[in-house]
Short mmCIF file of C-alpha atoms in Angstrom, two decimals:
data_model
loop_
_atom_site.label_atom_id
_atom_site.label_comp_id
_atom_site.label_asym_id
_atom_site.label_seq_id
_atom_site.Cartn_x
_atom_site.Cartn_y
_atom_site.Cartn_z
CA UNK A 1 76.01 -56.27 12.61
CA UNK A 2 73.81 -53.41 11.05
CA UNK A 3 70.35 -54.73 9.82
CA UNK A 4 69.36 -52.76 6.59
CA UNK A 5 66.57 -50.66 6.78
CA UNK A 6 63.19 -51.73 5.27
CA UNK A 7 63.64 -48.66 2.61
CA UNK A 8 67.39 -50.02 2.02
CA UNK A 9 65.54 -53.62 0.94
CA UNK A 10 62.77 -51.87 -1.27
CA UNK A 11 64.96 -50.03 -3.54
CA UNK A 12 67.01 -53.31 -3.82
CA UNK A 13 64.36 -54.99 -4.75
CA UNK A 14 63.17 -52.72 -7.29
CA UNK A 15 66.64 -52.74 -9.16
CA UNK A 16 66.17 -56.73 -8.92
CA UNK A 17 62.89 -56.57 -10.87
CA UNK A 18 64.08 -54.13 -13.64
CA UNK A 19 67.09 -56.41 -14.28
CA UNK A 20 64.95 -59.10 -14.39
CA UNK A 21 62.05 -57.42 -16.76
CA UNK A 22 65.01 -56.24 -18.85
CA UNK A 23 66.82 -59.78 -19.73
CA UNK A 24 63.29 -61.78 -20.14
CA UNK A 25 62.44 -58.63 -23.02
CA UNK A 26 65.86 -59.58 -24.55
CA UNK A 27 65.30 -63.62 -24.05
CA UNK A 28 62.02 -62.67 -26.09
CA UNK A 29 63.66 -61.17 -28.73
CA UNK A 30 66.07 -64.21 -29.52
CA UNK A 31 63.61 -66.77 -29.39
CA UNK A 32 63.46 -68.76 -32.81
CA UNK A 33 60.59 -67.56 -34.99
CA UNK A 34 61.15 -64.36 -34.13
CA UNK A 35 61.67 -62.55 -37.73
CA UNK A 36 65.28 -61.86 -38.66
CA UNK A 37 66.08 -63.11 -35.05
CA UNK A 38 65.48 -66.84 -36.32
CA UNK A 39 68.45 -69.02 -36.63
CA UNK A 40 70.95 -67.04 -34.25
CA UNK A 41 74.24 -66.90 -36.68
CA UNK A 42 76.32 -66.15 -33.94
CA UNK A 43 76.20 -62.17 -34.93
CA UNK A 44 73.99 -59.77 -33.74
CA UNK A 45 72.00 -57.34 -35.91
CA UNK A 46 72.53 -53.43 -35.61
CA UNK A 47 68.65 -53.47 -34.13
CA UNK A 48 69.71 -55.92 -31.72
CA UNK A 49 72.98 -53.74 -30.65
CA UNK A 50 70.72 -51.08 -30.32
CA UNK A 51 68.50 -52.52 -27.75
CA UNK A 52 71.32 -54.24 -25.49
CA UNK A 53 72.32 -50.30 -25.50
CA UNK A 54 69.10 -48.77 -24.14
CA UNK A 55 68.76 -51.67 -21.72
CA UNK A 56 72.22 -51.03 -20.62
CA UNK A 57 71.93 -47.34 -20.37
CA UNK A 58 68.47 -47.83 -18.01
CA UNK A 59 70.29 -49.99 -16.06
CA UNK A 60 72.84 -47.82 -15.21
CA UNK A 61 70.83 -44.98 -14.61
CA UNK A 62 68.45 -46.89 -12.16
CA UNK A 63 71.69 -47.74 -10.19
CA UNK A 64 72.93 -44.35 -9.97
CA UNK A 65 69.54 -42.41 -9.05
CA UNK A 66 67.88 -45.10 -7.08
CA UNK A 67 70.51 -44.77 -3.68
CA UNK A 68 70.61 -41.46 -4.25
CA UNK A 69 67.00 -40.47 -3.80
CA UNK A 70 67.07 -43.43 -0.59
CA UNK A 71 69.68 -41.10 0.92
CA UNK A 72 67.51 -37.72 0.47
CA UNK A 73 64.43 -39.00 2.26
CA UNK A 74 66.20 -40.00 5.41
CA UNK A 75 65.65 -37.51 7.79
CA UNK A 76 68.70 -34.85 8.25
CA UNK A 77 70.73 -35.43 11.37
CA UNK A 78 70.29 -32.71 14.08
CA UNK A 79 72.56 -29.65 14.04
CA UNK A 80 74.33 -28.93 17.11
CA UNK A 81 73.21 -25.39 18.69
CA UNK A 82 75.18 -23.56 21.33
CA UNK A 83 73.47 -20.66 23.68
CA UNK A 84 75.59 -17.70 24.70
CA UNK A 85 74.75 -14.73 27.24
CA UNK A 86 74.92 -11.53 26.23
CA UNK A 87 75.72 -8.70 28.46
CA UNK A 88 73.66 -5.50 28.52
CA UNK A 89 74.65 -1.96 28.56
CA UNK A 90 74.31 -0.47 32.55
CA UNK A 91 71.62 2.28 32.86
CA UNK A 92 72.77 5.45 33.32
CA UNK A 93 72.72 7.17 36.84
CA UNK A 94 69.75 9.25 36.41
CA UNK A 95 67.74 6.52 34.68
CA UNK A 96 68.38 4.29 38.31
CA UNK A 97 67.81 7.56 40.11
CA UNK A 98 64.42 8.34 38.21
CA UNK A 99 65.76 12.05 37.31
CA UNK A 100 63.60 14.27 35.33
CA UNK A 101 64.23 14.00 31.49
CA UNK A 102 66.16 11.06 30.88
CA UNK A 103 63.12 9.53 28.67
CA UNK A 104 61.20 11.71 26.83
CA UNK A 105 58.97 10.10 24.19
CA UNK A 106 57.20 12.26 21.41
CA UNK A 107 54.10 10.89 20.87
CA UNK A 108 52.61 10.14 17.54
CA UNK A 109 48.85 11.74 17.75
CA UNK A 110 46.69 9.33 15.36
CA UNK A 111 43.40 10.67 13.43
CA UNK A 112 40.31 10.52 15.53
CA UNK A 113 41.98 9.65 18.84
CA UNK A 114 41.68 11.53 22.05
CA UNK A 115 43.93 12.43 24.77
CA UNK A 116 42.51 9.64 27.25
CA UNK A 117 42.87 7.11 24.71
CA UNK A 118 46.65 8.32 24.27
CA UNK A 119 47.43 7.72 27.90
CA UNK A 120 45.74 4.71 28.31
CA UNK A 121 48.02 3.52 25.60
CA UNK A 122 50.58 4.60 27.25
CA UNK A 123 49.59 2.66 30.71
CA UNK A 124 49.58 5.99 32.35
CA UNK A 125 46.71 6.07 35.08
CA UNK A 126 43.39 8.22 34.57
CA UNK A 127 43.83 10.19 37.82
CA UNK A 128 46.96 11.71 36.04
CA UNK A 129 45.21 12.46 33.24
CA UNK A 130 42.86 14.67 35.06
CA UNK A 131 45.43 16.31 37.07
CA UNK A 132 47.11 17.42 33.45
CA UNK A 133 43.56 18.56 32.55
CA UNK A 134 43.10 20.69 35.71
CA UNK A 135 45.91 23.08 35.48
CA UNK A 136 44.79 26.26 33.81
CA UNK A 137 45.15 26.34 30.26
CA UNK A 138 45.56 22.50 29.51
CA UNK A 139 42.47 21.73 28.41
CA UNK A 140 41.73 24.57 26.35
CA UNK A 141 44.76 23.95 24.14
CA UNK A 142 45.26 20.17 24.27
CA UNK A 143 41.57 19.31 25.31
CA UNK A 144 41.00 18.11 22.08
CA UNK A 145 43.90 16.88 20.14
CA UNK A 146 44.40 16.57 15.98
CA UNK A 147 47.32 15.12 14.06
CA UNK A 148 48.94 18.57 13.86
CA UNK A 149 49.14 18.68 18.26
CA UNK A 150 53.20 18.18 19.76
CA UNK A 151 53.20 16.34 22.65
CA UNK A 152 56.45 14.70 24.40
CA UNK A 153 55.98 12.58 27.51
CA UNK A 154 58.90 11.63 30.13
CA UNK A 155 57.91 8.25 31.10
CA UNK A 156 60.79 6.25 33.18
CA UNK A 157 61.54 2.76 33.52
CA UNK A 158 58.48 2.27 36.28
CA UNK A 159 55.72 3.58 34.11
CA UNK A 160 55.38 6.69 36.54
CA UNK A 161 54.44 9.96 34.38
CA UNK A 162 56.75 12.29 35.26
CA UNK A 163 56.26 15.51 32.73
CA UNK A 164 54.47 16.17 29.65
CA UNK A 165 55.65 18.71 27.17
CA UNK A 166 53.01 20.40 24.31
CA UNK A 167 53.19 23.46 22.16
CA UNK A 168 50.58 26.40 22.55
CA UNK A 169 49.04 27.86 19.72
CA UNK A 170 50.68 30.84 20.48
CA UNK A 171 54.11 29.15 19.05
CA UNK A 172 55.71 28.46 22.63
CA UNK A 173 56.52 25.18 24.39
CA UNK A 174 55.60 24.36 27.61
CA UNK A 175 56.60 21.60 30.17
CA UNK A 176 54.59 20.47 33.09
CA UNK A 177 56.50 18.70 36.03
CA UNK A 178 53.98 16.46 37.97
CA UNK A 179 56.83 14.74 40.32
CA UNK A 180 55.93 17.52 43.32
CA UNK A 181 52.37 17.75 44.92
CA UNK A 182 51.50 21.10 42.52
CA UNK A 183 51.92 20.85 38.79
CA UNK A 184 55.38 23.01 37.59
CA UNK A 185 55.01 24.84 34.43
CA UNK A 186 57.73 26.01 32.39
CA UNK A 187 58.52 27.82 29.34
CA UNK A 188 61.07 26.12 27.60
CA UNK A 189 63.16 28.57 25.17
CA UNK A 190 62.83 27.53 21.81
CA UNK A 191 65.10 28.85 18.58
CA UNK A 192 63.03 31.47 16.51
CA UNK A 193 64.83 33.01 13.79
CA UNK A 194 63.34 35.77 11.64
CA UNK A 195 65.25 35.97 8.38
CA UNK A 196 64.33 38.65 5.68
CA UNK A 197 64.83 36.50 2.35
CA UNK A 198 64.27 37.62 -1.24
CA UNK A 199 62.88 35.01 -3.07
CA UNK A 200 63.03 35.18 -6.94
CA UNK A 201 61.58 32.99 -10.39
CA UNK A 202 60.59 33.32 -13.71
CA UNK A 203 57.35 33.50 -14.68
CA UNK A 204 57.23 30.66 -17.09
CA UNK A 205 54.30 28.68 -18.03
CA UNK A 206 52.36 29.48 -14.47
CA UNK A 207 53.14 32.72 -12.24
CA UNK A 208 50.80 31.01 -9.70
CA UNK A 209 52.98 27.26 -10.15
CA UNK A 210 56.33 29.26 -10.14
CA UNK A 211 55.42 31.43 -6.58
CA UNK A 212 54.21 28.05 -5.22
CA UNK A 213 57.75 26.44 -5.90
CA UNK A 214 59.16 29.57 -4.27
CA UNK A 215 57.13 28.93 -1.38
CA UNK A 216 54.83 31.74 -1.51
CA UNK A 217 51.11 31.15 -0.66
CA UNK A 218 47.83 32.25 -2.36
CA UNK A 219 47.68 35.09 -0.15
CA UNK A 220 51.54 36.53 -1.58
CA UNK A 221 49.86 36.09 -4.91
CA UNK A 222 46.47 37.64 -4.05
CA UNK A 223 49.13 40.99 -2.60
CA UNK A 224 50.70 40.77 -5.79
CA UNK A 225 48.17 41.11 -8.14
CA UNK A 226 45.58 42.79 -5.81
CA UNK A 227 47.43 45.26 -3.90
CA UNK A 228 51.04 46.03 -5.28
CA UNK A 229 50.50 45.85 -9.48
CA UNK A 230 46.86 45.94 -10.11
CA UNK A 231 46.45 49.27 -11.40
CA UNK A 232 49.90 48.32 -13.67
CA UNK A 233 50.00 45.41 -14.64
CA UNK A 234 47.70 43.18 -16.47
CA UNK A 235 48.63 39.82 -15.10
CA UNK A 236 46.17 37.80 -17.71
CA UNK A 237 48.00 39.47 -20.85
CA UNK A 238 50.77 40.93 -19.92
CA UNK A 239 52.89 38.21 -18.93
CA UNK A 240 55.59 36.26 -20.97
CA UNK A 241 57.51 33.23 -19.45
CA UNK A 242 60.88 35.02 -19.91
CA UNK A 243 59.68 37.84 -17.54
CA UNK A 244 60.66 37.36 -13.72
CA UNK A 245 59.76 38.68 -10.50
CA UNK A 246 61.35 38.63 -6.92
CA UNK A 247 59.20 39.45 -3.37
CA UNK A 248 61.02 40.43 -0.13
CA UNK A 249 59.60 38.66 2.74
CA UNK A 250 59.98 37.85 6.43
CA UNK A 251 60.23 34.18 7.25
CA UNK A 252 60.22 33.05 10.90
CA UNK A 253 61.98 29.56 11.23
CA UNK A 254 61.56 27.84 14.60
CA UNK A 255 64.11 25.10 15.90
CA UNK A 256 65.45 25.18 12.55
CA UNK A 257 62.01 24.73 10.89
CA UNK A 258 60.20 27.16 8.42
CA UNK A 259 56.97 28.19 10.35
CA UNK A 260 55.44 31.35 8.82
CA UNK A 261 56.43 33.73 6.10
CA UNK A 262 54.83 36.97 6.08
CA UNK A 263 53.35 39.88 4.34
CA UNK A 264 55.28 41.03 1.03
CA UNK A 265 57.40 43.60 1.96
CA UNK A 266 58.73 44.47 -1.52
CA UNK A 267 58.21 43.44 -4.68
CA UNK A 268 60.05 43.95 -8.30
CA UNK A 269 58.18 42.27 -11.49
CA UNK A 270 60.09 42.66 -14.92
CA UNK A 271 57.73 42.38 -17.88
CA UNK A 272 59.64 42.63 -21.32
CA UNK A 273 62.31 44.82 -19.29
CA UNK A 274 60.34 47.20 -17.61
CA UNK A 275 60.36 47.09 -14.14
CA UNK A 276 57.66 47.96 -11.40
CA UNK A 277 58.51 48.16 -8.00
CA UNK A 278 56.17 48.10 -4.83
CA UNK A 279 56.93 48.70 -1.32
CA UNK A 280 54.91 48.07 1.79
CA UNK A 281 55.02 50.84 4.02
CA UNK A 282 52.28 51.45 7.48
CA UNK A 283 50.69 54.77 7.03
CA UNK A 284 48.01 55.93 9.76
CA UNK A 285 48.40 52.63 10.96
CA UNK A 286 47.22 50.54 8.23
CA UNK A 287 50.03 48.85 5.87
CA UNK A 288 49.77 50.21 2.14
CA UNK A 289 52.30 49.96 -0.97
CA UNK A 290 54.02 52.32 -2.81
CA UNK A 291 56.31 52.85 -5.65
CA UNK A 292 59.90 53.75 -4.88
CA UNK A 293 59.32 57.60 -4.46
CA UNK A 294 56.90 57.29 -2.17
CA UNK A 295 53.58 57.48 -3.99
CA UNK A 296 50.62 54.99 -3.23
CA UNK A 297 49.96 52.41 -5.68
CA UNK A 298 46.71 51.71 -5.05
CA UNK A 299 44.53 55.06 -6.81
CA UNK A 300 41.63 57.09 -4.99
CA UNK A 301 39.35 55.52 -7.14
CA UNK A 302 37.95 52.31 -9.12
CA UNK A 303 36.41 53.71 -12.19
CA UNK A 304 34.50 50.15 -12.43
CA UNK A 305 33.03 49.46 -8.83
CA UNK A 306 31.68 45.73 -10.34
CA UNK A 307 34.10 43.24 -12.03
CA UNK A 308 33.36 41.52 -15.33
CA UNK A 309 30.45 43.89 -16.09
CA UNK A 310 29.25 45.76 -19.57
CA UNK A 311 28.66 49.11 -19.58
CA UNK A 312 24.65 49.33 -20.72
CA UNK A 313 24.07 53.29 -20.35
CA UNK A 314 26.28 56.02 -20.41
CA UNK A 315 26.47 59.48 -18.97
CA UNK A 316 24.64 62.67 -20.14
CA UNK A 317 20.75 62.75 -21.88
CA UNK A 318 18.89 59.79 -22.73
CA UNK A 319 15.31 58.03 -22.95
CA UNK A 320 14.41 57.12 -19.67
CA UNK A 321 13.98 53.25 -20.27
CA UNK A 322 10.70 53.19 -17.59
CA UNK A 323 9.44 56.66 -17.81
CA UNK A 324 9.42 57.22 -21.45
CA UNK A 325 10.50 60.37 -21.87
CA UNK A 326 14.16 62.28 -22.52
CA UNK A 327 15.92 63.20 -19.22
CA UNK A 328 19.63 63.70 -17.68
CA UNK A 329 21.24 60.24 -16.87
CA UNK A 330 23.31 61.03 -14.18
CA UNK A 331 25.65 58.35 -13.55
CA UNK A 332 26.62 55.54 -15.58
CA UNK A 333 25.21 51.68 -15.96
CA UNK A 334 26.68 48.13 -15.76
CA UNK A 335 24.62 45.56 -16.80
CA UNK A 336 25.50 41.97 -14.67
CA UNK A 337 23.88 38.89 -12.94
CA UNK A 338 21.91 39.30 -10.02
CA UNK A 339 24.06 38.75 -7.38
CA UNK A 340 27.06 39.68 -8.88
CA UNK A 341 29.07 41.38 -5.77
CA UNK A 342 29.59 45.32 -6.18
CA UNK A 343 32.84 46.87 -4.38
CA UNK A 344 33.68 50.16 -2.97
CA UNK A 345 35.09 52.75 -5.54
CA UNK A 346 37.63 54.11 -2.55
CA UNK A 347 38.53 53.96 0.91
CA UNK A 348 35.20 55.81 2.49
CA UNK A 349 32.59 56.63 5.39
CA UNK A 350 29.15 54.96 4.35
CA UNK A 351 26.66 57.71 4.64
CA UNK A 352 23.13 55.53 3.73
CA UNK A 353 22.42 52.28 3.36
CA UNK A 354 18.41 51.72 2.35
CA UNK A 355 16.05 52.78 0.21
CA UNK A 356 16.39 55.53 -2.26
CA UNK A 357 13.18 55.78 -4.68
CA UNK A 358 13.86 55.01 -8.03
CA UNK A 359 17.00 54.17 -6.93
CA UNK A 360 15.51 51.06 -5.33
CA UNK A 361 17.96 49.54 -2.50
CA UNK A 362 21.29 51.90 -2.72
CA UNK A 363 24.47 53.13 -1.18
CA UNK A 364 26.12 56.21 -0.65
CA UNK A 365 29.84 56.79 0.39
CA UNK A 366 31.45 59.73 1.64
CA UNK A 367 35.46 59.68 0.26
CA UNK A 368 36.20 62.75 1.65
CA UNK A 369 37.45 66.28 0.00
CA UNK A 370 33.63 66.71 -1.48
CA UNK A 371 33.69 63.11 -3.04
CA UNK A 372 30.98 60.95 -2.57
CA UNK A 373 29.46 58.11 -4.77
CA UNK A 374 26.07 56.36 -5.09
CA UNK A 375 25.57 52.38 -5.98
CA UNK A 376 21.78 52.06 -7.04
CA UNK A 377 19.51 48.80 -7.67
CA UNK A 378 20.99 46.67 -5.84
CA UNK A 379 19.32 43.40 -4.58
CA UNK A 380 20.70 43.37 -1.28
CA UNK A 381 23.32 44.99 1.01
CA UNK A 382 26.41 44.09 2.33
CA UNK A 383 27.77 43.97 5.79
CA UNK A 384 27.79 47.40 5.99
CA UNK A 385 26.35 50.13 8.17
CA UNK A 386 26.25 53.64 8.41
CA UNK A 387 29.03 55.55 9.63
CA UNK A 388 31.44 52.64 9.14
CA UNK A 389 34.81 53.72 8.06
CA UNK A 390 35.46 50.86 4.83
CA UNK A 391 38.34 50.23 2.01
CA UNK A 392 38.62 50.39 -1.51
CA UNK A 393 37.14 47.38 -2.62
CA UNK A 394 35.12 46.15 0.57
CA UNK A 395 32.03 44.56 -1.10
CA UNK A 396 28.73 46.95 0.11
CA UNK A 397 25.95 44.97 -2.08
CA UNK A 398 25.06 42.78 -4.71
CA UNK A 399 23.55 43.66 -8.25
CA UNK A 400 19.81 43.61 -8.39
CA UNK A 401 16.72 44.92 -10.51
CA UNK A 402 15.29 47.31 -7.46
CA UNK A 403 13.61 50.60 -7.68
CA UNK A 404 12.87 51.86 -11.55
CA UNK A 405 14.75 49.20 -13.70
CA UNK A 406 14.08 47.05 -16.20
CA UNK A 407 16.66 44.59 -15.47
CA UNK A 408 19.76 43.46 -13.16
CA UNK A 409 22.19 46.22 -12.92
CA UNK A 410 24.08 48.82 -11.26
CA UNK A 411 23.37 52.39 -11.51
CA UNK A 412 26.62 54.02 -10.55
CA UNK A 413 27.32 58.00 -9.96
CA UNK A 414 30.17 60.15 -9.09
CA UNK A 415 29.77 63.39 -7.63
CA UNK A 416 31.76 66.12 -6.50
CA UNK A 417 30.77 68.59 -3.75
CA UNK A 418 27.22 67.54 -4.67
CA UNK A 419 27.64 68.17 -8.18
CA UNK A 420 27.39 64.57 -10.91
CA UNK A 421 30.72 64.13 -12.79
CA UNK A 422 30.82 61.17 -15.72
CA UNK A 423 33.16 58.67 -13.65
CA UNK A 424 34.56 57.55 -17.24
CA UNK A 425 35.91 60.95 -18.26
CA UNK A 426 36.87 62.64 -15.33
CA UNK A 427 40.54 63.15 -13.78
CA UNK A 428 40.54 61.16 -10.72
CA UNK A 429 42.20 62.91 -7.85
CA UNK A 430 45.62 61.40 -7.01
CA UNK A 431 46.17 59.69 -3.29
CA UNK A 432 48.43 61.83 -1.34
CA UNK A 433 52.04 60.84 -1.38
CA UNK A 434 54.50 60.60 1.63
CA UNK A 435 56.42 63.61 2.69
CA UNK A 436 58.73 65.18 4.91
CA UNK A 437 60.39 62.79 7.67
CA UNK A 438 58.10 60.00 6.83
CA UNK A 439 58.82 59.67 2.89
CA UNK A 440 62.95 59.88 4.16
CA UNK A 441 62.48 56.70 5.97
CA UNK A 442 60.58 55.39 3.31
CA UNK A 443 63.40 55.91 1.04
CA UNK A 444 66.09 54.48 3.29
CA UNK A 445 64.08 51.24 4.14
CA UNK A 446 62.83 51.30 -0.08
CA UNK A 447 67.04 51.62 -0.52
CA UNK A 448 67.74 48.76 2.07
CA UNK A 449 65.19 46.60 0.18
CA UNK A 450 65.87 47.00 -3.15
CA UNK A 451 69.79 46.44 -3.00
CA UNK A 452 69.11 42.99 -1.74
CA UNK A 453 66.66 42.04 -4.69
CA UNK A 454 69.08 43.41 -6.93
CA UNK A 455 71.98 40.99 -5.28
CA UNK A 456 70.04 38.30 -5.36
CA UNK A 457 68.60 38.91 -9.47
CA UNK A 458 72.14 39.42 -10.75
CA UNK A 459 72.64 35.88 -9.24
CA UNK A 460 69.67 34.10 -10.54
CA UNK A 461 69.62 36.42 -13.64
CA UNK A 462 73.12 37.30 -14.54
CA UNK A 463 73.35 39.75 -17.45
CA UNK A 464 69.53 40.64 -17.60
CA UNK A 465 69.24 43.30 -15.48
CA UNK A 466 71.38 45.67 -15.99
CA UNK A 467 69.00 48.47 -17.55
CA UNK A 468 66.48 47.31 -15.22
CA UNK A 469 68.89 48.50 -12.21
CA UNK A 470 70.38 51.20 -14.00
CA UNK A 471 66.30 52.91 -14.15
CA UNK A 472 65.67 51.48 -10.84
CA UNK A 473 68.85 53.23 -9.06
CA UNK A 474 67.57 56.37 -10.90
CA UNK A 475 64.37 56.13 -9.46
CA UNK A 476 65.71 55.56 -6.03
CA UNK A 477 67.54 58.57 -6.39
CA UNK A 478 71.03 56.59 -6.29
CA UNK A 479 74.06 56.90 -8.68
CA UNK A 480 74.18 53.03 -10.54
CA UNK A 481 77.16 51.07 -10.28
CA UNK A 482 79.59 51.49 -12.94
CA UNK A 483 81.66 49.00 -14.86
CA UNK A 484 85.23 48.96 -14.42
CA UNK A 485 87.49 49.84 -17.38
CA UNK A 486 89.70 47.91 -18.84
CA UNK A 487 93.50 48.35 -18.16
CA UNK A 488 95.09 47.81 -21.61
#
């Protein structure tokens, strides 16, 4: 016979005590002299029936709940478990034999980590690291690793380094085989694809933001605004949200990933229905941008060699502010803050860099064909020297107040065969256009580039390019495509 546990006996005692207390309460209510219960006449009052019902309910609840607690508090019985053995797939023959190339691991380079720390974390002996770094060219390429460094190692199950791969700065992937007595270097052929693509978009709220969405960089935008369309488009005020632009660029894809986007080869900007185009062409070993008919987009001279300046004195007779007498002012003055950069008005050879009497610190440039320019009162010179050939826009010095000057400004003179001319009124000589066979080759390239632009823009901006395409075809000397006539 099973003996009840102490927990079960305690629960029973609690139930008996509760029943006894309930009975005593009922007996007290039925004793003589207790108000309306005195002199029980054989019938219970409404109050007595309610109390009896309450007591019975409490007894029933206690009888149902207390045994349940006793069951829950008992420790659970043990759950049966079973162990199964799983059969792992067999190692490959190459893995068992330790063949080269069966266990490559791409290494994630953490910020601040060193090559030694990386080898140590992989369990590679320091002797292997020294051996790798001793190979010609390795230390210069991956001696100082960064999070951008791409590394892979071939580590078999025995943990002995067999090979390492890394990406050189020229884009070539190199594999070093360490299995022999001497390290064997191999160049791994990569899938390199150069694509000439057309990127088109609307100006929208910001030309910069729209260009960045297409994958163009700040350098590409500088080419559009400062090289190609600098003289024809005011990018601060001419553009509207509905105007659109297209550029032709070469993109280099390596192993399916975009690595580099080249310079703008051709560009088209449509502003209020007017089409502006520019095409890159190398002349005399230097890339330039030309119109569709071979005229350079860059002007021969910049009228204002200092940006955002105020004209403070014009060309002609005036009272000299320092000498106090009337004399010929052989140039124009631009007032600007000290240190404002001064640009070369055109391509030139530096003729003079130094102190020039009342001009103070001055620079004289020779632009060829008898044209020279002078820039006076500089605070300091740019990184130029006499005899140096410089391009238009090169910073040659900075605004100052040296020489006979009452305040910081640039004195700018324009001379033709030694005779002073007003740079604000004279007609600047046009740049030399392309001619002969070079022009014919250029026009062939131009038509091919614009054909790509037209194809893309007709898809991206359907119906909006008809008039612009006709003007472009006329500029290129080609006949515009005619619409097919409806039959019937």
